[in-house]
């Protein structure tokens, strides 16, 4: 690669950076995607693969709207990637359920869903609370501990690794430049004029997008931005392949296109540690899965891992543009699979145009500024 001047530089080759890079390149912008090497924390390679809408945005209806918008972009994104790259990202969006074990969980879930609908206003929010007897017809094999489920038509799942591969292949197929083992070492910011040093080389562009996951916390201040993200560890269990019997994903258990069951929606504050897993959490996850579907107890676990979510203090995404250095943007979220459609199809065109749309102003990190909040 000899080129050093680009229309845009995206820092971070995870799901967020790759989706935005893909979208920018599709807009006709010559884009450089800089990525660290294998030492990097990469939520994008350790996640659960849900395109999940139903519990997003309680108390923050703008987040529900953005998430739903992204789920709506997903069929087009998956088809676009398949056509351009031949990679099938195994998207399925048949709706999804959250299990309730016991009356108390069912009542609490019903209250949450009712509030989601109320907060959605005219935008609407379709859901049903379904008792176990009826849920059994939807999801055969449900155990007696299940009181019922919440259901929405918006949810789905995909293969996150095929998605990441598809976005990278799509990006490069469109002429994008990907540079791995290229952690940013130096940067110089001026309005619409950025110089970034990585892998011992200097690159220039009038636009830069910080999409480095947890790395954004350190990068953002260099560009007059703020990204107070911290790690939240999640653990995942994978079973051997089973008969294809789960017709839709649930928030804590889904069946992959290949037949394995993935189990997991744990959340822990464990700092930057992804090397260890906690048997107590793994046991609790497996136990809940067996209570939901007793037949799962017969399956062998074949893999388990932990990975770090990228969390803002309120759990919502951060999308920002620098007031001091126009042309610099941040993008962080804890649902990079779900939001891939919005990142590629909606956010990237905003970056290309040079400014975020007003609908994203509530996602600015200025919401964490005490003076702004006051
Ligand atoms: C256990 C678990 C389950 C999850 N389940 C789901 C789910 O079901 N659905 C869903 O939507 N989301 C889920 N997520 C969240 C999703 O995986 C993340 O939102 C998404 O992967 C974040 O992508 P990212 O690109 O921001 O970060 P990452 O994947 O962490 O990537 C960041 C990238 O930035 C690069 N980088 C960092 N610093 C620098 C630097 N200085 N210079 C250059 N490059 C740099 C790194 O190399 C890395 O490639 C889950 C996450 C976890 C951990």
CSV table of C-alpha atoms in Angstrom, one decimal, residues 31-366:
chain,number,residue,atom,x,y,z
A,31,UNK,CA,-11.3,4.7,3.5
A,32,UNK,CA,-8.5,3.4,5.6
A,33,UNK,CA,-9.4,0.9,8.4
A,34,UNK,CA,-6.7,0.7,11.1
A,35,UNK,CA,-6.7,-2.2,13.5
A,36,UNK,CA,-4.6,-3.5,16.4
A,37,UNK,CA,-3.2,-7.0,16.3
A,38,UNK,CA,-4.2,-10.2,18.1
A,39,UNK,CA,-3.5,-8.6,21.5
A,40,UNK,CA,-6.6,-6.4,21.1
A,41,UNK,CA,-9.8,-6.8,23.1
A,42,UNK,CA,-12.4,-7.8,20.5
A,43,UNK,CA,-16.0,-8.1,21.6
A,44,UNK,CA,-16.7,-8.6,17.9
A,45,UNK,CA,-15.1,-12.1,18.1
A,46,UNK,CA,-16.6,-13.2,21.3
A,47,UNK,CA,-20.3,-12.2,21.2
A,48,UNK,CA,-23.6,-14.0,21.2
A,49,UNK,CA,-24.8,-13.0,17.8
A,50,UNK,CA,-28.3,-11.6,18.6
A,51,UNK,CA,-30.0,-8.9,16.6
A,52,UNK,CA,-31.9,-7.9,19.7
A,53,UNK,CA,-34.5,-5.2,20.0
A,54,UNK,CA,-37.0,-6.1,22.6
A,55,UNK,CA,-35.3,-4.9,25.8
A,56,UNK,CA,-33.4,-2.0,24.3
A,57,UNK,CA,-34.2,1.5,25.4
A,58,UNK,CA,-36.2,1.3,28.5
A,59,UNK,CA,-36.3,5.0,29.7
A,60,UNK,CA,-34.5,6.0,26.5
A,61,UNK,CA,-37.0,5.6,23.6
A,62,UNK,CA,-34.5,7.2,21.2
A,63,UNK,CA,-32.4,4.1,21.7
A,64,UNK,CA,-35.4,1.8,21.0
A,65,UNK,CA,-36.0,3.8,17.7
A,66,UNK,CA,-32.4,3.6,16.7
A,67,UNK,CA,-32.2,-0.2,17.4
A,68,UNK,CA,-35.5,-0.9,15.6
A,69,UNK,CA,-34.2,1.2,12.7
A,70,UNK,CA,-31.1,-1.0,12.6
A,71,UNK,CA,-33.0,-4.2,12.7
A,72,UNK,CA,-35.0,-2.9,9.8
A,73,UNK,CA,-31.7,-2.2,7.9
A,74,UNK,CA,-30.5,-5.8,8.6
A,75,UNK,CA,-32.2,-7.7,5.7
A,76,UNK,CA,-30.7,-5.2,3.2
A,77,UNK,CA,-27.3,-5.3,4.8
A,78,UNK,CA,-27.2,-9.1,4.8
A,79,UNK,CA,-28.3,-9.3,1.2
A,80,UNK,CA,-25.9,-6.6,0.1
A,81,UNK,CA,-23.0,-8.5,1.8
A,82,UNK,CA,-24.1,-11.8,0.2
A,83,UNK,CA,-24.3,-10.3,-3.3
A,84,UNK,CA,-21.0,-8.4,-3.0
A,85,UNK,CA,-18.9,-11.1,-1.2
A,86,UNK,CA,-20.7,-14.4,-1.4
A,87,UNK,CA,-20.7,-14.6,2.4
A,88,UNK,CA,-24.0,-15.6,4.0
A,89,UNK,CA,-24.1,-14.1,7.4
A,90,UNK,CA,-26.8,-16.5,8.5
A,91,UNK,CA,-29.3,-13.8,9.4
A,92,UNK,CA,-32.7,-14.9,10.7
A,93,UNK,CA,-35.2,-12.4,12.1
A,94,UNK,CA,-38.2,-14.5,13.1
A,95,UNK,CA,-38.9,-12.6,16.3
A,96,UNK,CA,-37.5,-13.6,19.7
A,97,UNK,CA,-38.5,-14.3,23.3
A,98,UNK,CA,-37.3,-13.7,26.9
A,99,UNK,CA,-38.1,-16.5,29.3
A,100,UNK,CA,-39.7,-15.8,32.7
A,101,UNK,CA,-39.1,-18.4,35.4
A,102,UNK,CA,-41.8,-17.9,38.1
A,103,UNK,CA,-44.7,-15.5,38.5
A,104,UNK,CA,-42.6,-12.7,39.9
A,105,UNK,CA,-40.3,-12.6,36.7
A,106,UNK,CA,-43.4,-12.8,34.5
A,107,UNK,CA,-45.1,-9.8,36.3
A,108,UNK,CA,-41.8,-7.8,36.2
A,109,UNK,CA,-41.3,-8.5,32.5
A,110,UNK,CA,-44.9,-7.6,31.7
A,111,UNK,CA,-44.5,-4.3,33.5
A,112,UNK,CA,-41.2,-3.6,31.6
A,113,UNK,CA,-42.8,-4.4,28.2
A,114,UNK,CA,-45.9,-2.2,29.0
A,115,UNK,CA,-43.5,0.7,29.9
A,116,UNK,CA,-41.6,0.2,26.6
A,117,UNK,CA,-44.8,0.4,24.7
A,118,UNK,CA,-45.9,3.5,26.6
A,119,UNK,CA,-42.6,5.2,26.0
A,120,UNK,CA,-42.7,4.4,22.3
A,121,UNK,CA,-45.7,6.6,21.8
A,122,UNK,CA,-46.8,6.9,18.2
A,123,UNK,CA,-43.7,5.0,17.0
A,124,UNK,CA,-45.4,1.9,18.5
A,125,UNK,CA,-44.0,-1.2,20.2
A,126,UNK,CA,-45.5,-4.6,19.3
A,127,UNK,CA,-45.2,-7.2,22.0
A,128,UNK,CA,-47.0,-10.1,23.7
A,129,UNK,CA,-46.7,-11.7,27.1
A,130,UNK,CA,-47.4,-15.3,26.4
A,131,UNK,CA,-48.2,-17.9,29.1
A,132,UNK,CA,-46.3,-21.2,29.1
A,133,UNK,CA,-49.1,-23.3,27.6
A,134,UNK,CA,-49.1,-21.3,24.4
A,135,UNK,CA,-45.3,-20.7,24.4
A,136,UNK,CA,-44.9,-24.5,24.3
A,137,UNK,CA,-46.5,-24.5,20.8
A,138,UNK,CA,-44.0,-21.8,19.7
A,139,UNK,CA,-41.0,-23.4,21.3
A,140,UNK,CA,-41.4,-27.2,21.9
A,141,UNK,CA,-39.6,-28.7,24.8
A,142,UNK,CA,-40.0,-25.8,27.3
A,143,UNK,CA,-39.6,-27.0,30.9
A,144,UNK,CA,-42.2,-26.8,33.7
A,145,UNK,CA,-40.3,-24.0,35.5
A,146,UNK,CA,-41.2,-21.6,32.7
A,147,UNK,CA,-44.2,-19.4,33.5
A,148,UNK,CA,-44.2,-17.6,30.2
A,149,UNK,CA,-42.3,-15.5,27.8
A,150,UNK,CA,-42.3,-12.0,26.4
A,151,UNK,CA,-42.2,-11.9,22.6
A,152,UNK,CA,-41.6,-9.2,20.0
A,153,UNK,CA,-41.5,-9.6,16.2
A,154,UNK,CA,-38.3,-7.5,15.9
A,155,UNK,CA,-35.7,-9.8,17.2
A,156,UNK,CA,-33.3,-12.2,15.4
A,157,UNK,CA,-29.8,-13.5,15.2
A,158,UNK,CA,-26.8,-14.0,12.9
A,159,UNK,CA,-23.4,-15.5,12.9
A,160,UNK,CA,-21.2,-12.7,14.3
A,161,UNK,CA,-18.0,-14.2,12.8
A,162,UNK,CA,-19.5,-14.4,9.3
A,163,UNK,CA,-20.8,-10.9,9.8
A,164,UNK,CA,-17.3,-9.6,10.7
A,165,UNK,CA,-15.8,-11.5,7.8
A,166,UNK,CA,-18.5,-10.2,5.5
A,167,UNK,CA,-18.0,-6.6,6.5
A,168,UNK,CA,-14.2,-6.8,6.0
A,169,UNK,CA,-14.6,-8.6,2.7
A,170,UNK,CA,-17.2,-6.1,1.5
A,171,UNK,CA,-15.1,-3.2,2.6
A,172,UNK,CA,-12.0,-4.5,0.8
A,173,UNK,CA,-14.0,-5.6,-2.3
A,174,UNK,CA,-15.2,-2.0,-2.6
A,175,UNK,CA,-11.5,-0.8,-2.6
A,176,UNK,CA,-11.2,-0.1,1.1
A,177,UNK,CA,-7.7,-0.4,2.7
A,178,UNK,CA,-7.4,-2.5,5.8
A,179,UNK,CA,-4.2,-2.3,7.9
A,180,UNK,CA,-3.9,-4.9,10.7
A,181,UNK,CA,-1.2,-4.8,13.4
A,182,UNK,CA,-1.6,-1.0,13.2
A,183,UNK,CA,-2.4,0.4,16.6
A,184,UNK,CA,-2.5,4.2,16.5
A,185,UNK,CA,0.7,5.5,18.1
A,186,UNK,CA,0.4,9.3,17.3
A,187,UNK,CA,-2.2,11.7,16.1
A,188,UNK,CA,-2.5,15.3,15.1
A,189,UNK,CA,-5.9,16.9,14.9
A,190,UNK,CA,-7.0,20.1,13.2
A,191,UNK,CA,-10.5,20.9,11.7
A,192,UNK,CA,-11.1,18.5,8.8
A,193,UNK,CA,-7.4,17.7,8.7
A,194,UNK,CA,-6.2,14.6,10.7
A,195,UNK,CA,-2.8,12.9,10.7
A,196,UNK,CA,-2.6,9.5,12.2
A,197,UNK,CA,0.6,7.4,12.8
A,198,UNK,CA,0.2,3.7,12.8
A,199,UNK,CA,2.6,0.8,12.0
A,200,UNK,CA,5.3,3.4,11.6
A,201,UNK,CA,3.5,5.3,8.8
A,202,UNK,CA,1.6,8.6,8.7
A,203,UNK,CA,-1.8,8.9,7.1
A,204,UNK,CA,-4.0,11.9,6.4
A,205,UNK,CA,-7.7,12.4,6.0
A,206,UNK,CA,-10.4,15.1,6.5
A,207,UNK,CA,-12.5,12.7,8.5
A,208,UNK,CA,-11.6,10.3,11.3
A,209,UNK,CA,-14.0,7.9,13.1
A,210,UNK,CA,-12.9,6.5,16.5
A,211,UNK,CA,-14.4,3.0,16.5
A,212,UNK,CA,-11.8,1.3,18.7
A,213,UNK,CA,-14.2,-0.2,21.3
A,214,UNK,CA,-12.6,0.1,24.7
A,215,UNK,CA,-9.6,1.8,23.0
A,216,UNK,CA,-11.8,4.9,22.4
A,217,UNK,CA,-11.5,6.0,26.1
A,218,UNK,CA,-7.8,6.8,25.5
A,219,UNK,CA,-8.1,8.0,21.9
A,220,UNK,CA,-11.1,10.4,22.2
A,221,UNK,CA,-9.5,13.2,24.2
A,222,UNK,CA,-6.8,13.6,21.5
A,223,UNK,CA,-9.7,14.6,19.1
A,224,UNK,CA,-11.6,16.9,21.5
A,225,UNK,CA,-14.0,14.1,22.3
A,226,UNK,CA,-15.0,12.0,25.3
A,227,UNK,CA,-15.7,8.3,25.4
A,228,UNK,CA,-16.1,7.1,29.0
A,229,UNK,CA,-16.4,3.4,28.1
A,230,UNK,CA,-15.5,0.5,30.5
A,231,UNK,CA,-15.4,-3.3,30.1
A,232,UNK,CA,-18.2,-5.5,31.2
A,233,UNK,CA,-17.4,-9.2,31.0
A,234,UNK,CA,-19.8,-11.7,29.5
A,235,UNK,CA,-19.4,-15.4,29.4
A,236,UNK,CA,-20.6,-17.8,26.7
A,237,UNK,CA,-21.1,-21.6,26.7
A,238,UNK,CA,-21.5,-23.6,23.5
A,239,UNK,CA,-22.9,-27.1,23.2
A,240,UNK,CA,-22.4,-29.8,20.7
A,241,UNK,CA,-24.7,-29.7,17.7
A,242,UNK,CA,-28.3,-30.7,18.3
A,243,UNK,CA,-31.3,-31.4,16.2
A,244,UNK,CA,-32.7,-28.1,14.8
A,245,UNK,CA,-35.5,-27.5,17.1
A,246,UNK,CA,-35.3,-23.8,18.2
A,247,UNK,CA,-37.3,-21.8,15.7
A,248,UNK,CA,-36.4,-18.5,17.2
A,249,UNK,CA,-33.7,-17.0,19.5
A,250,UNK,CA,-34.1,-16.2,23.1
A,251,UNK,CA,-32.1,-13.6,25.0
A,252,UNK,CA,-30.0,-16.2,26.7
A,253,UNK,CA,-30.1,-19.2,24.4
A,254,UNK,CA,-30.0,-19.5,20.7
A,255,UNK,CA,-29.3,-22.2,18.1
A,256,UNK,CA,-26.7,-21.4,15.5
A,257,UNK,CA,-27.2,-22.2,11.8
A,258,UNK,CA,-24.8,-25.1,12.3
A,259,UNK,CA,-26.8,-26.6,15.1
A,260,UNK,CA,-24.8,-25.7,18.3
A,261,UNK,CA,-26.6,-24.1,21.2
A,262,UNK,CA,-25.1,-20.9,22.6
A,263,UNK,CA,-25.9,-20.1,26.2
A,264,UNK,CA,-25.1,-16.8,27.9
A,265,UNK,CA,-26.1,-13.3,28.9
A,266,UNK,CA,-24.0,-12.9,32.0
A,267,UNK,CA,-22.7,-9.5,33.0
A,268,UNK,CA,-19.7,-9.0,35.4
A,269,UNK,CA,-17.5,-6.2,36.4
A,270,UNK,CA,-14.1,-8.0,36.0
A,271,UNK,CA,-11.9,-5.3,34.7
A,272,UNK,CA,-10.0,-6.1,31.5
A,273,UNK,CA,-9.8,-9.8,32.3
A,274,UNK,CA,-10.9,-12.2,29.5
A,275,UNK,CA,-8.5,-15.0,30.4
A,276,UNK,CA,-10.5,-16.4,33.2
A,277,UNK,CA,-14.1,-17.7,33.5
A,278,UNK,CA,-16.0,-18.2,36.7
A,279,UNK,CA,-17.5,-21.7,37.3
A,280,UNK,CA,-20.3,-20.2,39.4
A,281,UNK,CA,-21.5,-18.0,36.6
A,282,UNK,CA,-21.1,-20.8,34.0
A,283,UNK,CA,-23.1,-23.1,36.3
A,284,UNK,CA,-25.9,-20.5,36.8
A,285,UNK,CA,-26.1,-20.0,33.0
A,286,UNK,CA,-26.3,-23.7,32.3
A,287,UNK,CA,-28.8,-24.2,35.1
A,288,UNK,CA,-31.1,-21.5,33.7
A,289,UNK,CA,-30.8,-23.0,30.2
A,290,UNK,CA,-31.8,-26.4,31.5
A,291,UNK,CA,-34.8,-24.9,33.4
A,292,UNK,CA,-35.9,-23.3,30.2
A,293,UNK,CA,-35.3,-26.5,28.1
A,294,UNK,CA,-34.7,-29.7,30.1
A,295,UNK,CA,-33.4,-31.5,27.0
A,296,UNK,CA,-30.3,-29.2,27.0
A,297,UNK,CA,-29.0,-31.2,30.0
A,298,UNK,CA,-28.3,-34.1,27.6
A,299,UNK,CA,-25.9,-32.0,25.5
A,300,UNK,CA,-22.2,-31.8,26.0
A,301,UNK,CA,-20.5,-28.4,26.3
A,302,UNK,CA,-17.8,-28.1,23.8
A,303,UNK,CA,-16.5,-24.6,24.2
A,304,UNK,CA,-16.7,-21.7,26.7
A,305,UNK,CA,-15.1,-18.2,26.7
A,306,UNK,CA,-15.4,-14.8,28.1
A,307,UNK,CA,-15.2,-11.4,26.3
A,308,UNK,CA,-15.6,-7.8,27.1
A,309,UNK,CA,-18.6,-5.6,26.3
A,310,UNK,CA,-17.9,-1.9,25.6
A,311,UNK,CA,-20.1,-0.1,28.1
A,312,UNK,CA,-20.9,3.6,28.6
A,313,UNK,CA,-22.1,4.5,32.1
A,314,UNK,CA,-25.8,4.4,31.1
A,315,UNK,CA,-25.4,1.4,28.7
A,316,UNK,CA,-26.4,3.4,25.7
A,317,UNK,CA,-24.3,4.0,22.6
A,318,UNK,CA,-22.1,7.0,22.2
A,319,UNK,CA,-22.1,8.8,18.9
A,320,UNK,CA,-20.4,12.1,18.8
A,321,UNK,CA,-18.7,14.7,16.6
A,322,UNK,CA,-16.0,16.9,17.8
A,323,UNK,CA,-16.8,20.6,18.2
A,324,UNK,CA,-13.1,21.5,18.4
A,325,UNK,CA,-12.0,19.4,15.5
A,326,UNK,CA,-14.9,19.1,13.0
A,327,UNK,CA,-14.5,15.9,11.0
A,328,UNK,CA,-13.7,13.7,14.1
A,329,UNK,CA,-16.4,11.3,15.3
A,330,UNK,CA,-16.8,8.6,18.0
A,331,UNK,CA,-18.9,5.4,17.8
A,332,UNK,CA,-19.3,3.1,20.7
A,333,UNK,CA,-22.0,0.6,21.7
A,334,UNK,CA,-22.6,-2.6,23.5
A,335,UNK,CA,-24.8,-4.1,20.7
A,336,UNK,CA,-22.5,-3.9,17.7
A,337,UNK,CA,-24.2,-6.9,16.0
A,338,UNK,CA,-27.7,-5.5,16.3
A,339,UNK,CA,-26.6,-2.0,15.3
A,340,UNK,CA,-24.5,-3.1,12.3
A,341,UNK,CA,-27.4,-2.2,10.0
A,342,UNK,CA,-27.6,1.3,11.3
A,343,UNK,CA,-23.9,1.8,11.4
A,344,UNK,CA,-23.4,0.8,7.8
A,345,UNK,CA,-26.5,2.3,6.3
A,346,UNK,CA,-27.3,5.3,8.4
A,347,UNK,CA,-24.3,6.5,10.4
A,348,UNK,CA,-21.7,6.1,7.6
A,349,UNK,CA,-23.7,8.5,5.3
A,350,UNK,CA,-23.8,11.1,8.1
A,351,UNK,CA,-20.0,10.8,8.6
A,352,UNK,CA,-19.5,11.1,4.8
A,353,UNK,CA,-21.7,14.2,4.8
A,354,UNK,CA,-19.6,15.7,7.6
A,355,UNK,CA,-22.2,15.9,10.4
A,356,UNK,CA,-24.4,13.7,12.6
A,357,UNK,CA,-28.1,14.0,12.1
A,358,UNK,CA,-30.1,15.7,15.0
A,359,UNK,CA,-31.7,12.3,15.9
A,360,UNK,CA,-28.3,11.3,17.2
A,361,UNK,CA,-27.7,14.3,19.5
A,362,UNK,CA,-29.1,12.4,22.5
A,363,UNK,CA,-26.3,9.9,22.1
A,364,UNK,CA,-23.6,12.5,22.5
A,365,UNK,CA,-21.2,11.9,25.5
A,366,UNK,CA,-22.1,15.4,26.5
